[in-house]
Amino acid sequence: MGFFKKKSNSKLHTNSISTSQMMKTSSTDELKTNLQENIQIIKDSLGKSSDIIIREIRIGKEETIKAGIIYTDGLTDTTSLQNFILETLMLDIKGTEIQKKLATDQNLISVLKDSAMTVGEIEELTNFEVLFTGLLSGDTIILIDGYAQGLIISNRHLVERGVTEATSQVVVRGPREGFSENLRVNTALVRRRLKDTNLWMESKVIGKRTKTNVAIMYINGIANDKIVKEVRLRLDRIDIDGILESGNIEELIQDARYSPFPTIFNTERSDVVAAALLEGRIAIFVDGTPFVLIVPALFVQFFQTSEDYYQRADIASLIRFLRFFAFAIALLAPALFIAITTFNQVMLPPALLISLAAQREGVPFPAFVEAIIMEVTFEILREAGLRMPRSIGSAMSIVGAFVIGTAAVEAGIISAAMVIVVSLTAISSFVSPTYDFAISARILRFGFMAIAASFGLIGIMIGLIALILHLCSLRSFGVPYMSSLAPFNLSDQKDTFIRLPIWKMFTRPRLINQQNTVSQQDSASAKPKPSKNKENEGV
């Protein structure tokens, strides 16, 4: 490649540089004063990519000032680029006081930033690292010949899915809006619900190559400062090439990395995040995903839904208790059936025992092998139903399970009772409000089946003790995972297995929040009272 040469004047100096020298330039170096040198460095650093648009224009009196406009096609709003940047620089400032300033002022960058540009967010840049980050994010870069400075103008235009209904956490009553893949849209949805000056947000960039925007949101004065500091510390320790989804962040900052139970809660509902912030939790937003992380996460939190607080307290308590019961069935039903039919037959009534024995007559496998075959088959059908097109996925799962179950019973491979138990277990696993927590029961179910086949009910009891000890040993960002059950806190039982009326829930969780524990100053004043106006009687 040849050399770029420029005539020198009072402010611009002659500079020549070869391609080999440019390629040695690091992206962290400072900008050069020569426009052609800066443009060549940008081209070489980005491999002369076809979607990087570079346009050289002339501005100022008699068009003597060279400027470069650089943007990424597809990420930049070209309409605003033409109307508010190119038109302003090339047409609007001609014959105005701004043009006189351009001819006389010693810092043209400041004149353009303060007096010429009509767009919203403008920042000065002095090095290539900031330039490349903004350019590849969709911003427009303006470089002026003779200045080792530039302007970065925020006019990004990203293709967005928009705010739609949450699909993973469906409710009958409550808001329908769910998060999208745009970080700013997601934070705006939360700010619309919490109009509080103490709702603070901190931004970080994680990923050496993806440079993913990550935001931490919490309510100052409610969130525990130690937990906020711990979240910052764990995020700052991440050193990785790329972050593509919040699941990458979750796996890198979670406490128990080898536990089947999630210690970080994720949601795509803005009302869930707002409620968590009011309790003193911290939300972690990741650009490019509709799922927001919430820490700390507790065991009982995975049985709660936003709908619990929109329904009456008695209905919400009944449904929540049903979720705990369904979790126990999903975890232990096959294991209990195996233990009772293999070791503890005396626990069954004689009529039921005779019926089960008649069904198992001719079945070549023991109960444990039967359960494994049916469980693995159903897991395959479930996964196939998720990956297939939605129009046929659910139908395929239902028909497949019905056909395979019926055929297996008629062929004498599986007993009818085992099909009923496995089907009830599968249905119970769908009751869990969160997908991650349901997977924990699916994993542990096989372990309980194995110890039930080896030791019967004694093995199940030993497994439950080990499971409870494991749960009590877990922590989520320093908070015991089994709060408020272990350690037991009587005041927090108002929102554990059951939910008391909202007018009785006047304190926040004690172990999560230790600064501002009162959410209602006087619970008695919030309690509904009957009207004493006799004129309203009989209405």
PDB file of C-alpha atoms in Angstrom, residues 128-319:
ATOM      1  CA  PHE A 128      -9.400   3.923  19.601  1.00  0.00           C
ATOM      2  CA  GLU A 129     -10.786   1.639  22.314  1.00  0.00           C
ATOM      3  CA  VAL A 130     -13.729   3.974  22.959  1.00  0.00           C
ATOM      4  CA  LEU A 131     -14.075   4.568  19.236  1.00  0.00           C
ATOM      5  CA  PHE A 132     -14.376   0.878  18.340  1.00  0.00           C
ATOM      6  CA  THR A 133     -16.746   0.140  21.216  1.00  0.00           C
ATOM      7  CA  GLY A 134     -19.103   2.915  20.160  1.00  0.00           C
ATOM      8  CA  LEU A 135     -18.771   2.204  16.449  1.00  0.00           C
ATOM      9  CA  LEU A 136     -19.582  -1.494  16.829  1.00  0.00           C
ATOM     10  CA  SER A 137     -22.496  -0.625  19.122  1.00  0.00           C
ATOM     11  CA  GLY A 138     -24.186   1.488  16.464  1.00  0.00           C
ATOM     12  CA  ASP A 139     -22.925   4.974  17.338  1.00  0.00           C
ATOM     13  CA  THR A 140     -21.691   7.468  14.753  1.00  0.00           C
ATOM     14  CA  ILE A 141     -18.100   8.694  14.936  1.00  0.00           C
ATOM     15  CA  ILE A 142     -16.988  12.150  13.738  1.00  0.00           C
ATOM     16  CA  LEU A 143     -13.263  12.782  13.269  1.00  0.00           C
ATOM     17  CA  ILE A 144     -11.725  16.153  12.285  1.00  0.00           C
ATOM     18  CA  ASP A 145      -8.461  16.451  10.400  1.00  0.00           C
ATOM     19  CA  GLY A 146      -5.828  18.050  12.603  1.00  0.00           C
ATOM     20  CA  TYR A 147      -7.328  16.984  15.924  1.00  0.00           C
ATOM     21  CA  ALA A 148      -6.490  13.967  18.069  1.00  0.00           C
ATOM     22  CA  GLN A 149     -10.062  14.047  19.285  1.00  0.00           C
ATOM     23  CA  GLY A 150     -13.419  13.014  17.953  1.00  0.00           C
ATOM     24  CA  LEU A 151     -17.112  12.912  18.725  1.00  0.00           C
ATOM     25  CA  ILE A 152     -19.194   9.829  19.417  1.00  0.00           C
ATOM     26  CA  ILE A 153     -22.890  10.425  18.731  1.00  0.00           C
ATOM     27  CA  SER A 154     -25.511   8.029  20.069  1.00  0.00           C
ATOM     28  CA  ASN A 155     -27.957   7.257  17.257  1.00  0.00           C
ATOM     29  CA  ARG A 156     -28.254   3.499  17.479  1.00  0.00           C
ATOM     30  CA  HIS A 157     -30.995   1.672  15.648  1.00  0.00           C
ATOM     31  CA  LEU A 158     -31.332  -1.913  16.818  1.00  0.00           C
ATOM     32  CA  VAL A 159     -33.958  -4.353  15.625  1.00  0.00           C
ATOM     33  CA  GLU A 160     -36.092  -5.072  18.708  1.00  0.00           C
ATOM     34  CA  ARG A 161     -38.726  -7.650  19.473  1.00  0.00           C
ATOM     35  CA  GLY A 162     -40.650  -5.129  21.539  1.00  0.00           C
ATOM     36  CA  VAL A 163     -42.527  -5.561  24.800  1.00  0.00           C
ATOM     37  CA  THR A 164     -44.624  -8.720  24.586  1.00  0.00           C
ATOM     38  CA  GLU A 165     -46.272 -11.081  27.043  1.00  0.00           C
ATOM     39  CA  ALA A 166     -43.965 -13.172  29.200  1.00  0.00           C
ATOM     40  CA  THR A 167     -43.975 -16.771  27.976  1.00  0.00           C
ATOM     41  CA  SER A 168     -42.092 -18.608  30.719  1.00  0.00           C
ATOM     42  CA  GLN A 169     -44.070 -17.251  33.698  1.00  0.00           C
ATOM     43  CA  VAL A 170     -47.706 -17.050  32.660  1.00  0.00           C
ATOM     44  CA  VAL A 171     -50.311 -15.681  35.072  1.00  0.00           C
ATOM     45  CA  VAL A 172     -54.101 -15.553  34.994  1.00  0.00           C
ATOM     46  CA  ARG A 173     -54.317 -12.193  36.740  1.00  0.00           C
ATOM     47  CA  GLY A 174     -51.630  -9.575  36.534  1.00  0.00           C
ATOM     48  CA  PRO A 175     -49.586  -7.507  34.074  1.00  0.00           C
ATOM     49  CA  ARG A 176     -48.850  -9.104  30.717  1.00  0.00           C
ATOM     50  CA  GLU A 177     -45.728  -7.162  29.777  1.00  0.00           C
ATOM     51  CA  GLY A 178     -42.445  -9.028  29.696  1.00  0.00           C
ATOM     52  CA  PHE A 179     -38.864  -7.955  29.156  1.00  0.00           C
ATOM     53  CA  SER A 180     -37.287  -7.758  25.711  1.00  0.00           C
ATOM     54  CA  GLU A 181     -33.701  -8.130  24.506  1.00  0.00           C
ATOM     55  CA  ASN A 182     -32.987  -4.400  24.869  1.00  0.00           C
ATOM     56  CA  LEU A 183     -31.398  -3.455  28.180  1.00  0.00           C
ATOM     57  CA  ARG A 184     -32.707   0.131  28.166  1.00  0.00           C
ATOM     58  CA  VAL A 185     -36.264  -1.018  27.482  1.00  0.00           C
ATOM     59  CA  ASN A 186     -36.028  -3.457  30.399  1.00  0.00           C
ATOM     60  CA  THR A 187     -34.709  -0.885  32.864  1.00  0.00           C
ATOM     61  CA  ALA A 188     -37.395   1.564  31.704  1.00  0.00           C
ATOM     62  CA  LEU A 189     -40.135  -0.980  32.458  1.00  0.00           C
ATOM     63  CA  VAL A 190     -38.884  -1.231  36.045  1.00  0.00           C
ATOM     64  CA  ARG A 191     -38.473   2.529  36.455  1.00  0.00           C
ATOM     65  CA  ARG A 192     -42.040   3.018  35.285  1.00  0.00           C
ATOM     66  CA  ARG A 193     -43.165   0.950  38.265  1.00  0.00           C
ATOM     67  CA  LEU A 194     -40.733   2.358  40.841  1.00  0.00           C
ATOM     68  CA  LYS A 195     -40.626   6.143  40.579  1.00  0.00           C
ATOM     69  CA  ASP A 196     -38.152   6.459  43.418  1.00  0.00           C
ATOM     70  CA  THR A 197     -35.058   8.644  43.481  1.00  0.00           C
ATOM     71  CA  ASN A 198     -33.320   5.933  45.511  1.00  0.00           C
ATOM     72  CA  LEU A 199     -33.643   3.431  42.668  1.00  0.00           C
ATOM     73  CA  TRP A 200     -30.002   3.401  41.623  1.00  0.00           C
ATOM     74  CA  MET A 201     -28.436   1.714  38.631  1.00  0.00           C
ATOM     75  CA  GLU A 202     -24.789   0.949  37.880  1.00  0.00           C
ATOM     76  CA  SER A 203     -23.534  -0.070  34.451  1.00  0.00           C
ATOM     77  CA  LYS A 204     -20.659  -2.353  33.532  1.00  0.00           C
ATOM     78  CA  VAL A 205     -19.197  -3.784  30.335  1.00  0.00           C
ATOM     79  CA  ILE A 206     -18.305  -7.475  30.536  1.00  0.00           C
ATOM     80  CA  GLY A 207     -16.691  -9.588  27.833  1.00  0.00           C
ATOM     81  CA  LYS A 208     -13.431  -8.769  26.102  1.00  0.00           C
ATOM     82  CA  ARG A 209     -14.912  -9.372  22.657  1.00  0.00           C
ATOM     83  CA  THR A 210     -18.681  -9.014  23.042  1.00  0.00           C
ATOM     84  CA  LYS A 211     -18.429  -6.008  25.395  1.00  0.00           C
ATOM     85  CA  THR A 212     -21.884  -6.774  26.738  1.00  0.00           C
ATOM     86  CA  ASN A 213     -23.624  -4.060  28.740  1.00  0.00           C
ATOM     87  CA  VAL A 214     -24.626  -5.233  32.220  1.00  0.00           C
ATOM     88  CA  ALA A 215     -26.580  -3.140  34.725  1.00  0.00           C
ATOM     89  CA  ILE A 216     -27.058  -3.559  38.479  1.00  0.00           C
ATOM     90  CA  MET A 217     -30.260  -2.086  39.906  1.00  0.00           C
ATOM     91  CA  TYR A 218     -31.177  -1.733  43.575  1.00  0.00           C
ATOM     92  CA  ILE A 219     -32.971   0.628  45.955  1.00  0.00           C
ATOM     93  CA  ASN A 220     -30.501   2.547  48.047  1.00  0.00           C
ATOM     94  CA  GLY A 221     -31.434   2.460  51.702  1.00  0.00           C
ATOM     95  CA  ILE A 222     -33.320  -0.840  51.364  1.00  0.00           C
ATOM     96  CA  ALA A 223     -30.789  -3.161  49.737  1.00  0.00           C
ATOM     97  CA  ASN A 224     -28.052  -4.527  51.970  1.00  0.00           C
ATOM     98  CA  ASP A 225     -24.829  -2.670  51.188  1.00  0.00           C
ATOM     99  CA  LYS A 226     -22.756  -5.811  51.795  1.00  0.00           C
ATOM    100  CA  ILE A 227     -24.742  -7.757  49.200  1.00  0.00           C
ATOM    101  CA  VAL A 228     -24.474  -4.889  46.703  1.00  0.00           C
ATOM    102  CA  LYS A 229     -20.713  -4.816  47.230  1.00  0.00           C
ATOM    103  CA  GLU A 230     -20.509  -8.594  46.796  1.00  0.00           C
ATOM    104  CA  VAL A 231     -22.438  -8.396  43.508  1.00  0.00           C
ATOM    105  CA  ARG A 232     -20.040  -5.721  42.227  1.00  0.00           C
ATOM    106  CA  LEU A 233     -17.039  -7.799  43.282  1.00  0.00           C
ATOM    107  CA  ARG A 234     -18.230 -10.970  41.558  1.00  0.00           C
ATOM    108  CA  LEU A 235     -19.070  -9.148  38.340  1.00  0.00           C
ATOM    109  CA  ASP A 236     -15.713  -7.363  38.312  1.00  0.00           C
ATOM    110  CA  ARG A 237     -13.912 -10.704  38.657  1.00  0.00           C
ATOM    111  CA  ILE A 238     -15.398 -12.025  35.395  1.00  0.00           C
ATOM    112  CA  ASP A 239     -12.731 -12.242  32.711  1.00  0.00           C
ATOM    113  CA  ILE A 240     -14.166 -13.935  29.639  1.00  0.00           C
ATOM    114  CA  ASP A 241     -14.314 -13.392  25.897  1.00  0.00           C
ATOM    115  CA  GLY A 242     -18.055 -13.098  25.612  1.00  0.00           C
ATOM    116  CA  ILE A 243     -21.364 -12.879  27.476  1.00  0.00           C
ATOM    117  CA  LEU A 244     -24.267 -13.889  25.234  1.00  0.00           C
ATOM    118  CA  GLU A 245     -27.044 -14.402  27.784  1.00  0.00           C
ATOM    119  CA  SER A 246     -27.742 -13.831  31.459  1.00  0.00           C
ATOM    120  CA  GLY A 247     -27.189 -17.555  32.001  1.00  0.00           C
ATOM    121  CA  ASN A 248     -23.469 -16.966  31.382  1.00  0.00           C
ATOM    122  CA  ILE A 249     -23.418 -14.382  34.168  1.00  0.00           C
ATOM    123  CA  GLU A 250     -25.462 -16.656  36.439  1.00  0.00           C
ATOM    124  CA  GLU A 251     -23.043 -19.553  36.064  1.00  0.00           C
ATOM    125  CA  LEU A 252     -20.034 -17.349  36.782  1.00  0.00           C
ATOM    126  CA  ILE A 253     -21.308 -15.637  39.936  1.00  0.00           C
ATOM    127  CA  GLN A 254     -23.509 -18.285  41.588  1.00  0.00           C
ATOM    128  CA  ASP A 255     -22.562 -19.690  44.994  1.00  0.00           C
ATOM    129  CA  ALA A 256     -23.054 -23.476  44.782  1.00  0.00           C
ATOM    130  CA  ARG A 257     -21.703 -24.349  41.353  1.00  0.00           C
ATOM    131  CA  TYR A 258     -22.315 -28.091  41.677  1.00  0.00           C
ATOM    132  CA  SER A 259     -25.660 -28.002  43.436  1.00  0.00           C
ATOM    133  CA  PRO A 260     -28.757 -28.992  41.454  1.00  0.00           C
ATOM    134  CA  PHE A 261     -30.656 -26.129  43.112  1.00  0.00           C
ATOM    135  CA  PRO A 262     -30.397 -22.644  41.573  1.00  0.00           C
ATOM    136  CA  THR A 263     -29.087 -19.952  43.908  1.00  0.00           C
ATOM    137  CA  ILE A 264     -29.963 -17.105  41.516  1.00  0.00           C
ATOM    138  CA  PHE A 265     -33.529 -16.344  40.473  1.00  0.00           C
ATOM    139  CA  ASN A 266     -34.338 -15.316  36.906  1.00  0.00           C
ATOM    140  CA  THR A 267     -37.512 -13.780  35.526  1.00  0.00           C
ATOM    141  CA  GLU A 268     -38.817 -12.029  32.425  1.00  0.00           C
ATOM    142  CA  ARG A 269     -41.545 -10.106  34.285  1.00  0.00           C
ATOM    143  CA  SER A 270     -41.035  -6.474  35.265  1.00  0.00           C
ATOM    144  CA  ASP A 271     -43.480  -6.656  38.196  1.00  0.00           C
ATOM    145  CA  VAL A 272     -41.484  -9.525  39.727  1.00  0.00           C
ATOM    146  CA  VAL A 273     -38.293  -7.468  39.527  1.00  0.00           C
ATOM    147  CA  ALA A 274     -40.016  -4.430  41.054  1.00  0.00           C
ATOM    148  CA  ALA A 275     -41.350  -6.518  43.941  1.00  0.00           C
ATOM    149  CA  ALA A 276     -37.920  -8.051  44.524  1.00  0.00           C
ATOM    150  CA  LEU A 277     -36.294  -4.613  44.635  1.00  0.00           C
ATOM    151  CA  LEU A 278     -38.825  -3.477  47.228  1.00  0.00           C
ATOM    152  CA  GLU A 279     -37.806  -6.444  49.388  1.00  0.00           C
ATOM    153  CA  GLY A 280     -34.155  -5.394  49.258  1.00  0.00           C
ATOM    154  CA  ARG A 281     -32.900  -7.668  46.482  1.00  0.00           C
ATOM    155  CA  ILE A 282     -30.592  -6.694  43.620  1.00  0.00           C
ATOM    156  CA  ALA A 283     -31.471  -7.095  39.937  1.00  0.00           C
ATOM    157  CA  ILE A 284     -28.868  -7.778  37.241  1.00  0.00           C
ATOM    158  CA  PHE A 285     -29.816  -6.791  33.680  1.00  0.00           C
ATOM    159  CA  VAL A 286     -27.877  -8.175  30.707  1.00  0.00           C
ATOM    160  CA  ASP A 287     -28.202  -6.660  27.254  1.00  0.00           C
ATOM    161  CA  GLY A 288     -29.455  -9.105  24.643  1.00  0.00           C
ATOM    162  CA  THR A 289     -31.681 -11.269  26.843  1.00  0.00           C
ATOM    163  CA  PRO A 290     -35.206 -10.879  28.294  1.00  0.00           C
ATOM    164  CA  PHE A 291     -34.263 -12.702  31.504  1.00  0.00           C
ATOM    165  CA  VAL A 292     -33.203 -10.605  34.507  1.00  0.00           C
ATOM    166  CA  LEU A 293     -31.275 -12.119  37.407  1.00  0.00           C
ATOM    167  CA  ILE A 294     -32.354 -11.477  41.000  1.00  0.00           C
ATOM    168  CA  VAL A 295     -30.112 -12.020  44.030  1.00  0.00           C
ATOM    169  CA  PRO A 296     -30.161 -13.253  46.699  1.00  0.00           C
ATOM    170  CA  ALA A 297     -32.522 -16.133  45.862  1.00  0.00           C
ATOM    171  CA  LEU A 298     -34.117 -18.320  48.532  1.00  0.00           C
ATOM    172  CA  PHE A 299     -35.693 -21.782  48.434  1.00  0.00           C
ATOM    173  CA  VAL A 300     -39.229 -20.559  49.126  1.00  0.00           C
ATOM    174  CA  GLN A 301     -38.907 -17.853  46.462  1.00  0.00           C
ATOM    175  CA  PHE A 302     -39.106 -20.488  43.717  1.00  0.00           C
ATOM    176  CA  PHE A 303     -42.605 -21.450  44.879  1.00  0.00           C
ATOM    177  CA  GLN A 304     -43.924 -17.895  44.712  1.00  0.00           C
ATOM    178  CA  THR A 305     -45.446 -16.139  41.710  1.00  0.00           C
ATOM    179  CA  SER A 306     -46.498 -12.551  41.148  1.00  0.00           C
ATOM    180  CA  GLU A 307     -50.090 -13.758  40.888  1.00  0.00           C
ATOM    181  CA  ASP A 308     -49.988 -14.757  44.572  1.00  0.00           C
ATOM    182  CA  TYR A 309     -50.102 -11.071  45.473  1.00  0.00           C
ATOM    183  CA  TYR A 310     -52.859 -10.162  43.012  1.00  0.00           C
ATOM    184  CA  GLN A 311     -55.295 -12.818  44.254  1.00  0.00           C
ATOM    185  CA  ARG A 312     -56.998 -12.918  47.646  1.00  0.00           C
ATOM    186  CA  ALA A 313     -54.797 -14.215  50.453  1.00  0.00           C
ATOM    187  CA  ASP A 314     -56.776 -17.422  51.041  1.00  0.00           C
ATOM    188  CA  ILE A 315     -56.733 -18.404  47.366  1.00  0.00           C
ATOM    189  CA  ALA A 316     -53.025 -17.574  47.018  1.00  0.00           C
ATOM    190  CA  SER A 317     -52.174 -19.597  50.149  1.00  0.00           C
ATOM    191  CA  LEU A 318     -54.069 -22.639  48.895  1.00  0.00           C
ATOM    192  CA  ILE A 319     -52.371 -22.553  45.498  1.00  0.00           C
TER     193      ILE A 319
END
